[in-house]
């Protein structure tokens, strides 16, 4: 059972509002901060139960999470049972494949103590809530950095900056809501601390139960450069326009077409009806028992082994239940015609990436390091000794990356990416506590 009144809503439901702000702060005076945390913030933290019933949720959704140094500042010295969390994300950035020069100064080191996630229909409503928080905490809190994010306009709502529909595939927490076809079934404890399937040792009084670790990443996306790459490398397909061929390459890179339709089910062109159908758009595992001649371990005519969604969740390739709950949202301005014309990014935009898990080393960090950044993964394909990097997020400190599978005419061939189209600008690991901790363990 997921304790819906304890779990912050973003963890298992997602904020899903047009506007969102990530307000990163440090704690200047712990005593004063704690008293306001209990009296002013605890009552307005939005729970999973509130977010599940959209008619009952407040005008502005609010969640809050703390970094390791933030918990230290509050005097919470318990071993939280996650061995990646204490050092913070910056300490492991090279291991994640990041280029440190690209990190924003605010994220370097361990100066961020926490983050407030705010979401609403308008930025004005969010700003009013921020004013309330700043007034309540007064000099006990300092804003370190704010990242403003928003759903894209019109038909692009729910799509990330390259144009692909996001937020489709999430693991199904056993016993929580309805399982859709194709969801990975996981024990609730793989995302929510203290529940069935959480095998880590936590503080014995159980105060962490209902919490989750939040991996935040500010991932810049070079959209015009990505689009230029698709055009320059569009595979030859008879009878198809350049645009269609560029879209085919994009779909082979991601594993889905822009509508969300999986390329495994629709290998040749986008299919909007399929993309929009929750009962079909995730119902595949890369095997095709209905096609007797289909050699699952060798055939890349449908989804390449290296496609983003296949590297980050190999389905039948591995049968692993490693998974994360994703709750990211785009940030930055819409790409402009001038940028498209010059094939050059002139304003920063990208994905405010959010992933929840009960163990960072078995969640975000594992997927990024052991899968996306590992050219040997997935290992089981005899026709391709080295599958290559995840073309979307795989990285090696800025070094060129080989990817296989992108050209449907020569799927075992390599494509070399000289540059990254997704650039990590920083991030941090946080613990998103159960609501009771705001009046309990955090303020003792
Ligand atoms: Fe990814 N993209 O537009 O290419 N991602 N992702 N991701 N991602 C997914 O199924 C994208 C990132 C996962 O269960 C979709 O909801 C971009 C990181 C996982 O089949 C699209 C960025 C990590 C899945 C994108 C980015 C992951 C997934 C398909 C960065 C983890 C589910 C929509 C800017 C380390 C796989 C959907 C499954 C899906 C994109 C980041 C992981 C379109 C642009 C950092 C596990």
XYZ file of C-alpha atoms in Angstrom, residues 12 35 47 146 218 226 252 258 313 325 404:
11
model
C 3.917 8.899 -7.673
C 9.878 26.488 13.182
C 0.254 14.926 -1.083
C 15.560 29.408 -9.656
C 19.325 20.502 -15.675
C 19.842 18.137 -33.325
C 15.328 5.493 -34.461
C 7.195 12.471 -32.143
C 14.679 0.229 -20.321
C 9.504 7.492 -11.869
C 24.938 1.639 -33.958
